[in-house]
Coordinates of C-alpha atoms in Angstrom, one line a residue:
X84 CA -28.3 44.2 -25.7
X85 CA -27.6 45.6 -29.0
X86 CA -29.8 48.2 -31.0
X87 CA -30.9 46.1 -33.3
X88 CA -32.4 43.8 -30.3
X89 CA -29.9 40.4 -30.2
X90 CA -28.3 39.8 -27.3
X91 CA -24.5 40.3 -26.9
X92 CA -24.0 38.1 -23.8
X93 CA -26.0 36.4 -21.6
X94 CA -24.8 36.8 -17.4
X95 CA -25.8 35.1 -14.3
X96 CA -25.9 36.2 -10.5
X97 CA -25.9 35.8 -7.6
X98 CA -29.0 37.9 -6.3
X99 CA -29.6 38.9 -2.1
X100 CA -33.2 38.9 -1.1
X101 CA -33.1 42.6 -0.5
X102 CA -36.8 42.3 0.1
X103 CA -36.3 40.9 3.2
X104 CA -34.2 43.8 5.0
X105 CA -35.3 45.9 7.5
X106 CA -34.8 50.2 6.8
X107 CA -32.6 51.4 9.7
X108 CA -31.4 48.0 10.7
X109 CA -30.4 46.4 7.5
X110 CA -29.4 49.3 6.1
X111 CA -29.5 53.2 6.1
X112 CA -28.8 54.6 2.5
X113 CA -30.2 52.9 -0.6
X114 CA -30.1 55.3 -3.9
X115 CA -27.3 56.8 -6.3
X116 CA -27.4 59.6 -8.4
X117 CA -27.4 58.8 -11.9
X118 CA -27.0 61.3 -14.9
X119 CA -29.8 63.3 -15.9
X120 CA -30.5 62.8 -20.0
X121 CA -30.6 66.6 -20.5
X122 CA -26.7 66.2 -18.8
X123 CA -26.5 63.6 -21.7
X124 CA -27.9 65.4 -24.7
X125 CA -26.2 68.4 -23.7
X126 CA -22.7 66.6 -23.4
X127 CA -23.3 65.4 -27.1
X128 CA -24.2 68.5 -28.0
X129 CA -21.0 69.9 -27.1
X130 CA -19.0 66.9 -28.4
X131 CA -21.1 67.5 -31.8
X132 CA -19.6 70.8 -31.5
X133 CA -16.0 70.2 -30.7
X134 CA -15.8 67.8 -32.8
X135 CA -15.1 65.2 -31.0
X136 CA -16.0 61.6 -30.4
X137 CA -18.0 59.8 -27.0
X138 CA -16.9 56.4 -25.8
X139 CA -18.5 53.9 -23.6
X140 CA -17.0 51.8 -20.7
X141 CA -19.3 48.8 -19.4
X142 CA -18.3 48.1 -15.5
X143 CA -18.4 44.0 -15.5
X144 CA -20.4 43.4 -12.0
X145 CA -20.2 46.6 -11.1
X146 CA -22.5 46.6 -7.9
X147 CA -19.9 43.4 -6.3
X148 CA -16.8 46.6 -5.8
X149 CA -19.2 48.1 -3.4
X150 CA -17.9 47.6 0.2
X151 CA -20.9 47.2 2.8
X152 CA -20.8 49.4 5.8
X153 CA -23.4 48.0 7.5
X154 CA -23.1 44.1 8.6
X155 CA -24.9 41.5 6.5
X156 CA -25.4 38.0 6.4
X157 CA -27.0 35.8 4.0
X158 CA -27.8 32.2 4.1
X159 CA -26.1 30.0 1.5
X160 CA -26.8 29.5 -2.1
X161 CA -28.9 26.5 -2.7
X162 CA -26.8 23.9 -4.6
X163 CA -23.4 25.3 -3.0
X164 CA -24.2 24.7 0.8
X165 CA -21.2 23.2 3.3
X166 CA -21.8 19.9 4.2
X167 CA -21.6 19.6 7.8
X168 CA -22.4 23.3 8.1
X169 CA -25.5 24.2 6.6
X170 CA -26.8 26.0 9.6
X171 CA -24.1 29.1 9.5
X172 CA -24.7 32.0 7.0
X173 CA -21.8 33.9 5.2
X174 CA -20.9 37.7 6.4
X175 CA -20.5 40.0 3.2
X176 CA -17.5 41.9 2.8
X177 CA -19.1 43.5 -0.2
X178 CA -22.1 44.0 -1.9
X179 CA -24.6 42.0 -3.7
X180 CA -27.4 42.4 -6.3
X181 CA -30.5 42.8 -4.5
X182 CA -29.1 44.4 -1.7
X183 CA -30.8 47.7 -0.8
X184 CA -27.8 49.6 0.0
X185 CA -25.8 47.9 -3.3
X186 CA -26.4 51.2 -5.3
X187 CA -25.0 53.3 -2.8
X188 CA -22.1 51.5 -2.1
X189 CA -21.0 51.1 -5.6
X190 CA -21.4 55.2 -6.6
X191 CA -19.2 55.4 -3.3
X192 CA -16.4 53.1 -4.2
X193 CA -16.0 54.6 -7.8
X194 CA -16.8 58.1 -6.2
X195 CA -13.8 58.3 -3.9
X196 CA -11.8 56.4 -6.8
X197 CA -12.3 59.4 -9.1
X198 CA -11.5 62.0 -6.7
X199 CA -7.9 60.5 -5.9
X200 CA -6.8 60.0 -9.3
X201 CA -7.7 64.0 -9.8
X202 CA -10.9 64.1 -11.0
X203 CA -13.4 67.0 -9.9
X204 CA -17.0 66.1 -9.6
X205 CA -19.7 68.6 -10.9
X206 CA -21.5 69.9 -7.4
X207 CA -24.5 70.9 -9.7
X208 CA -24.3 67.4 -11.2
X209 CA -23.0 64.7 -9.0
X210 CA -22.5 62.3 -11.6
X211 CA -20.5 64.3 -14.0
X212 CA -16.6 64.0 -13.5
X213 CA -13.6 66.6 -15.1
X214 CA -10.1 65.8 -15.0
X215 CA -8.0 69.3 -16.3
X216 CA -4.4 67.5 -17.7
X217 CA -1.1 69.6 -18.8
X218 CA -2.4 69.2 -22.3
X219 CA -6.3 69.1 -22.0
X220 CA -9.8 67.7 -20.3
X221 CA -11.6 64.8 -20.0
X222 CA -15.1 64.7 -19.3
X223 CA -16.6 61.3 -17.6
X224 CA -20.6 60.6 -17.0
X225 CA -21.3 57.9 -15.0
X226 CA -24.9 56.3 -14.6
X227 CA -24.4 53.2 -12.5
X228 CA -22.5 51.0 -14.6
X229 CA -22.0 52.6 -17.6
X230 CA -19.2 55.0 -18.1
X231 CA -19.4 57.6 -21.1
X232 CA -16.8 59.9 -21.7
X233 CA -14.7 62.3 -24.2
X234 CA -11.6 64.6 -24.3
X235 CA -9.9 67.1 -26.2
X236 CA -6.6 64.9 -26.0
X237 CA -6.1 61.4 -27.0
X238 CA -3.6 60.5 -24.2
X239 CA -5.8 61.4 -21.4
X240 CA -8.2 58.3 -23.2
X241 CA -5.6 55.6 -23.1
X242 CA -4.3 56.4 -19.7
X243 CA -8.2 57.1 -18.0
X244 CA -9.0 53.0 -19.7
X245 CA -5.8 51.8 -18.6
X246 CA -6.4 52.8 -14.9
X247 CA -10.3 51.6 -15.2
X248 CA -9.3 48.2 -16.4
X249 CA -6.5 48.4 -13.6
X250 CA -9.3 49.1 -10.9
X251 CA -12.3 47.2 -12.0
X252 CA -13.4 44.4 -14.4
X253 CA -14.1 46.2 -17.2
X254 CA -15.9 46.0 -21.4
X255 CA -14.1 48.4 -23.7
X256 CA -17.3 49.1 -25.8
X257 CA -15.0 51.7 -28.3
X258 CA -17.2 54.6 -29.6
X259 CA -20.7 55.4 -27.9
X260 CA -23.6 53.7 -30.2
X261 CA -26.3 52.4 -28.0
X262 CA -27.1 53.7 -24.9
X263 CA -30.0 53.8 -22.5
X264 CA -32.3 52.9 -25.1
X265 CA -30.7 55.7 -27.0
X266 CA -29.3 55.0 -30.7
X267 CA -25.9 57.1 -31.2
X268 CA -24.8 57.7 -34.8
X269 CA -21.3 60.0 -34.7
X270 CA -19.9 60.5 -38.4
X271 CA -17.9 63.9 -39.4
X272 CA -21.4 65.8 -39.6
X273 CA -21.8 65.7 -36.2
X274 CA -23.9 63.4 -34.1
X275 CA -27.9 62.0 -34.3
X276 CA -29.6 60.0 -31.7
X277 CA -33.1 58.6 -32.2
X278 CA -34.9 55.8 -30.1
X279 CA -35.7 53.8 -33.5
X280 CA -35.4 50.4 -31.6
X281 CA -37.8 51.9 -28.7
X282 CA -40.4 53.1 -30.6
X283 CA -41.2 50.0 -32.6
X284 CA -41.3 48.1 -29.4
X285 CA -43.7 50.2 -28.1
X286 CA -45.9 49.8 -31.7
X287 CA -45.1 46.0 -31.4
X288 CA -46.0 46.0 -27.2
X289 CA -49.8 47.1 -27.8
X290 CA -50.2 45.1 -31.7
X291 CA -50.0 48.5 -33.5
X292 CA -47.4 47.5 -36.4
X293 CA -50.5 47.5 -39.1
X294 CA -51.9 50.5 -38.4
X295 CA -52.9 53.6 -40.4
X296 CA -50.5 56.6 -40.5
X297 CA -51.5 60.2 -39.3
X298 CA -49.3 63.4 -39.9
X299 CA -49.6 64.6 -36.7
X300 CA -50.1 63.8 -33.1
X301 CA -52.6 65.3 -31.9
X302 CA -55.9 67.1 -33.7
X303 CA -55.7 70.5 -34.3
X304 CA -57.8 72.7 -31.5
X305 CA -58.8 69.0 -29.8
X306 CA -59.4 69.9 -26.0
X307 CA -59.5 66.9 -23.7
X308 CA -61.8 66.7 -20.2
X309 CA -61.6 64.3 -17.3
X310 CA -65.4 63.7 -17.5
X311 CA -66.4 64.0 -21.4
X312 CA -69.7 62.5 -21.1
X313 CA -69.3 60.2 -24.1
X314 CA -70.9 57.6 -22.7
X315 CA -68.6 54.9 -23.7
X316 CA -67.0 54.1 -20.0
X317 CA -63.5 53.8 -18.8
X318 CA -61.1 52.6 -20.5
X319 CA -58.6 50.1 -19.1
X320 CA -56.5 51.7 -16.7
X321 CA -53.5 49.7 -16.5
X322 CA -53.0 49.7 -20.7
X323 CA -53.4 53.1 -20.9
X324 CA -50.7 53.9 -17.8
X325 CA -48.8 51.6 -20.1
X326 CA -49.2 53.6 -23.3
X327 CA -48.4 56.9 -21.3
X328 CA -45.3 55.3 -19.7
X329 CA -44.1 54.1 -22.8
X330 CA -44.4 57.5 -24.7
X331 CA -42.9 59.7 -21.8
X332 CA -39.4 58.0 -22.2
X333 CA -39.8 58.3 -25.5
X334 CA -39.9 62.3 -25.4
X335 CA -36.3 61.6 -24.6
X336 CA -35.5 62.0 -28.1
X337 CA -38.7 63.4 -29.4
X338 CA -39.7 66.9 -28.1
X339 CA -42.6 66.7 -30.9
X340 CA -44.5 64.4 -29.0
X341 CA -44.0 66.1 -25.4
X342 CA -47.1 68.1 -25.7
X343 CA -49.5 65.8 -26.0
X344 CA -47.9 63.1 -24.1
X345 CA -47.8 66.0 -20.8
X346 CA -51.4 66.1 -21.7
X347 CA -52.2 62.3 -21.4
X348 CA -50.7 61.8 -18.2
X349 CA -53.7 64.3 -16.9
X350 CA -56.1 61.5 -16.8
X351 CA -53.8 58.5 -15.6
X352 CA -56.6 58.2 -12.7
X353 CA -59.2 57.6 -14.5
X354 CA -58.5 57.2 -18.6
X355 CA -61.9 57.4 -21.0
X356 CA -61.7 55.3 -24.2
X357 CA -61.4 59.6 -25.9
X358 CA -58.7 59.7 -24.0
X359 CA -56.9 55.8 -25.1
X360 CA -58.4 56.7 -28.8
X361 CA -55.7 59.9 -28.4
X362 CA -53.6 57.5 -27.3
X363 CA -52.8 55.4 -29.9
X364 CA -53.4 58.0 -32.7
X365 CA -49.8 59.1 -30.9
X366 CA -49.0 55.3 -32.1
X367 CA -50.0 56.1 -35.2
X368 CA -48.2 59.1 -35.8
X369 CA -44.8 57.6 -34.4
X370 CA -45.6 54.5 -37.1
X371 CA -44.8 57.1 -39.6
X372 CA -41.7 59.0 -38.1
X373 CA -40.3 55.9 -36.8
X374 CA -36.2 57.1 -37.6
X375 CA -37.3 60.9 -36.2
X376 CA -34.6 62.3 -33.8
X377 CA -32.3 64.8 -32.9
X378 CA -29.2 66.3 -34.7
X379 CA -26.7 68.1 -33.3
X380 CA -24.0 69.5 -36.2
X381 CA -20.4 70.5 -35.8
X382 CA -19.9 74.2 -36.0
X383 CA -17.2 76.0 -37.1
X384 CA -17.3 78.8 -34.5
X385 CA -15.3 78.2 -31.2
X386 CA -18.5 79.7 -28.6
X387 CA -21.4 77.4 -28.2
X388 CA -24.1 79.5 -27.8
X389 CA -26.8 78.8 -25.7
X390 CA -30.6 79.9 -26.0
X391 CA -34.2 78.9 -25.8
X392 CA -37.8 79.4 -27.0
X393 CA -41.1 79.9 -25.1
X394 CA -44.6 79.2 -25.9
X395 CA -47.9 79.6 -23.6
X396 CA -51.9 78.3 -24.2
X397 CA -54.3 80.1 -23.1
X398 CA -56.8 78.3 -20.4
X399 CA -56.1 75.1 -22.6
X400 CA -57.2 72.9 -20.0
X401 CA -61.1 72.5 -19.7
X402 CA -61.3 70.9 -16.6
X403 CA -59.8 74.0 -14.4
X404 CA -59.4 76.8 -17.2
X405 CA -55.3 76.7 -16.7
X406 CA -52.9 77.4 -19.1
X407 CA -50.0 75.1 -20.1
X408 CA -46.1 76.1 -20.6
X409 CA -43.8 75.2 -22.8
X410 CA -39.9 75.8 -23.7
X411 CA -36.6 74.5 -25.5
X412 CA -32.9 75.3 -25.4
X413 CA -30.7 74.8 -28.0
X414 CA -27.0 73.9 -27.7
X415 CA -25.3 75.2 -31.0
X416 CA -27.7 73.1 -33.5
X417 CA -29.5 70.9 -31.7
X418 CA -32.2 71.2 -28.6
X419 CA -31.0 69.0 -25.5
X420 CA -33.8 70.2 -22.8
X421 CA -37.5 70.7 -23.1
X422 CA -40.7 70.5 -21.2
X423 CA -44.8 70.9 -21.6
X424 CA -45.9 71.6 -18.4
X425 CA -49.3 73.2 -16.9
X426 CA -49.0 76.2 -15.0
X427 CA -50.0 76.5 -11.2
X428 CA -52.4 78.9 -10.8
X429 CA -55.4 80.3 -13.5
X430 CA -54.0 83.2 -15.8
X431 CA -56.2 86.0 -16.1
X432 CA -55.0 87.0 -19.4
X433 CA -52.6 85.8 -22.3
X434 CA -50.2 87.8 -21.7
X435 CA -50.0 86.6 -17.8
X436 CA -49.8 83.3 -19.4
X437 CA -47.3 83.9 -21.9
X438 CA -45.2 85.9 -19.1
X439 CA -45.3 82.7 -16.5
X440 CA -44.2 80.2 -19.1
X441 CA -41.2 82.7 -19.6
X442 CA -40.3 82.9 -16.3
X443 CA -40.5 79.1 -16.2
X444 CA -37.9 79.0 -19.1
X445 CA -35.7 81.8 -17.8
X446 CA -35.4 79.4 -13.9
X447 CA -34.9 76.1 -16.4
X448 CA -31.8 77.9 -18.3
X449 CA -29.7 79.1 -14.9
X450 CA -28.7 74.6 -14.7
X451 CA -27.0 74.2 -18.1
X452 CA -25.3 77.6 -17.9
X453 CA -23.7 76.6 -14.5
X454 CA -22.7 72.9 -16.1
X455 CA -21.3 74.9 -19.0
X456 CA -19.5 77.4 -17.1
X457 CA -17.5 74.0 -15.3
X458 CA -16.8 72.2 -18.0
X459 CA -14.8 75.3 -19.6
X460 CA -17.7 76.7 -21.5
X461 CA -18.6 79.6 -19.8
X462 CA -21.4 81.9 -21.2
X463 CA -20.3 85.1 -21.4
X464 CA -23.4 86.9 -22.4
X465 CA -27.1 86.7 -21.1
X466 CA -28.7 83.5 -22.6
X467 CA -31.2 84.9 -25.4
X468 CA -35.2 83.7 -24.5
X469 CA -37.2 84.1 -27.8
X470 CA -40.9 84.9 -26.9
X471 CA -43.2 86.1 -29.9
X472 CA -45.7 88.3 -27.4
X473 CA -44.2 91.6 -27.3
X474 CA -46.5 92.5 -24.0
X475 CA -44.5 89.9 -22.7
X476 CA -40.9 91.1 -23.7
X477 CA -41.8 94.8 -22.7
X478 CA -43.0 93.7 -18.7
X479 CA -39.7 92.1 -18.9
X480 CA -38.0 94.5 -19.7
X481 CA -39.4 96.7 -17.1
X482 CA -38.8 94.1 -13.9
X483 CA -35.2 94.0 -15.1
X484 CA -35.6 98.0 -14.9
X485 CA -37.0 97.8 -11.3
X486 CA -34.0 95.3 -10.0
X487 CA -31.3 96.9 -12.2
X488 CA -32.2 100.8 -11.2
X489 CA -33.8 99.6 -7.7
X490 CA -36.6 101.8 -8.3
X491 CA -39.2 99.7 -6.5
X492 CA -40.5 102.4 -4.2
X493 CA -41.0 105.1 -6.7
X494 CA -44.7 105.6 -7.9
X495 CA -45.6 104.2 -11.5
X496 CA -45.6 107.9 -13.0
X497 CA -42.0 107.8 -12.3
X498 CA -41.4 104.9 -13.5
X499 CA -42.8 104.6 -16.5
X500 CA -40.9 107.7 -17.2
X501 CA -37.4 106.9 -16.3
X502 CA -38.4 103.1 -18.4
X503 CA -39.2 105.2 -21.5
X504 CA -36.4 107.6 -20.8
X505 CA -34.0 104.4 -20.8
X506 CA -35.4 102.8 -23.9

């Protein structure tokens, strides 16, 4: 499928009745790990960086190269059955489409492929490969039967397509322009993805093409309930999941929209027609920023730098008075990882509030650093966490006192002494 929506090439299989399998007969494992899309925002964010350019491998059939461990038999094909023997059933050698264990198999056979021709797979990130060469790195993401990848070194490209077409049956899709509903633009600049394609099918799925445009979102100061007592009844359930489904993969590309889309998904259980009326006003504002997303820039310094804001409500939510947390990291130019989330438990002030959404941010920031620090792009320094409440900043400041001076039996007079001493 291309971006603009025709179809490139039409395929036919052969499909199992995996429905029909038994668990721990049949078959044993079923799932493989596919790449997280902050692992894929922040690998263009460092090509954007580097300067360098993202290219796409398409795995023809991809799930037939896994080999079974398990033994399975299927009856024949209609159309293509033995005469004379149309009461035997085949035994598979390998996999088929439909078959529980199919995934698995495949991420398995292309798994232990990587490994021997020298690749080192990301323990933090199982679906992130790194081959180190005499002359530089490649860097491979796999997520089922795509393959993207870069490098700092052209040769390492040919010869890593050479030995893919060698292996498997394989599309040579060139540079990386469309992927998982993700539009790629790379020029000189740097590199812009958007979901452009997405969001008009989501305006076209629920007949919202002629609608008025809004500026933003959500109303300013608008507080939503799960019981509003308007009086109008329910909503339909099953459209509005549909409209909240639609817009969360949406925040892939469009952090603008995560808040209020977080906020939606509170009342899946039982929607209001308030709460479907929000709904499509989000429709309405992403009618109007229809080509919105994400650029990441190439920079001229050889560090990528990695850092992050936080934000806190205060008892935004009506129904149990908690509060709702909110951060970003920034790779170099761009943000690749976000998240609006409500908190756990009831803060008794701002500040607490402010100070658990920080903490939240500061947990989130330990991942990236780690995938950085193996794919040669080690963060020397302490990420920096911008926070605009300065009560917040200064109790942080004094925990990091407690574990750096291990002063947590002295009595707070001391403390508080030795903390002002040190500032």
């Amino acid at each position: 499928m291309s971006p603009d929506g025709s179809v490139k090439k039409c395929k036919v299989r052969l499909v199992a009745k995996g429905y029909s399998q038994q668990p721990g007969v049949d078959y044993h494992e079923t799932f493989a790990p596919v790449a997280r899309h902050e692992t894929i925002k922040m690998l263009i964010a460092l090509v954007a960086h580097k300067g360098w350019k993202l290219y796409q491998l398409d795995v023809k059939s991809a799930f037939l190269n896994g080999v079974l461990k398990e033994e399975v038999y299927v009856v024949q094909p209609q159309g293509f059955n033995v005469e004379g023997e149309e009461e035997k059933v085949y035994k598979l050698k390998k996999a088929l489409y439909g078959l529980k264990q199919a995934p698995h198999a495949w991420y398995g056979n292309i798994d232990e492929y990587f490994s021997k021709r020298g690749f080192f797979r990301i323990p933090r990130e199982p679906t992130l490969y790194i081959k180190h060469g005499e002359s530089g790195m490649l860097i491979v993401s796999l997520y089922v039967d795509d393959l993207i990848f870069t490098r700092n070194d052209e040769n390492m490209i040919n010869e890593f397509k050479t030995d893919m077409v060698k292996k498997y049956e394989m599309n040579d899709l060139g540079l990386l322009h469309y992927f998982l509903g993700i539009e790629i633009d790379q020029n000189d600049g740097g590199v812009f993805i958007c979901q452009n394609k997405y969001a008009q099918s989501i305006n076209s799925k629920f007949k919202m093409e002629n609608c008025n445009l809004v500026m933003t979102p959500l109303v300013v100061n608008e507080k939503l309930v799960k019981d509003d007592g308007s009086g109008d009844g329910d909503a339909d359930a099953v459209q509005y999941r549909s409209f909240v489904g639609s817009l969360l993969y949406l925040t892939i590309t469009r952090p603008d929209i995560m808040y209020v889309t977080g906020l939606l998904s509170r009342f899946m259980h039982r929607p209001s027609k308030i709460h479907l009326r929000v709904a499509k006003r989000v429709l309405r504002y992403i009618k109007g920023t229809m080509e919105h997303g994400l650029m990441f820039k190439k920079n001229d310094s050889e560090d990528i730098e990695l850092f992050g804001f936080c934000d806190s409500d205060w008892a935004g939510s009506m129904d149990d008075m908690k509060s709702t947390s909110g951060y970003c990291y920034s790779l170099g130019s761009g943000v690749f990882s976000w998240a609006s989330k409500k908190q756990e438990r009831v803060a008794h002030s701002s500040a607490e509030a402010e100070y658990v959404s920080a903490n939240e941010a500061t947990k989130q920031v330990v991942w990236p650093r780690k995938i950085l620090e193996d794919m040669g792009e080690k963060q020397d320094m302490a990420a920096v966490l911008f926070c605009d409440r300065k009560s917040v900043i200064a109790m942080s400041k004094m925990r990091y006192f407690i574990v750096e001076q291990n002063t947590s039996t002295l009595n707070i007079t001391t403390f508080v002494k030795q903390w002002i001493m040190k500032k």
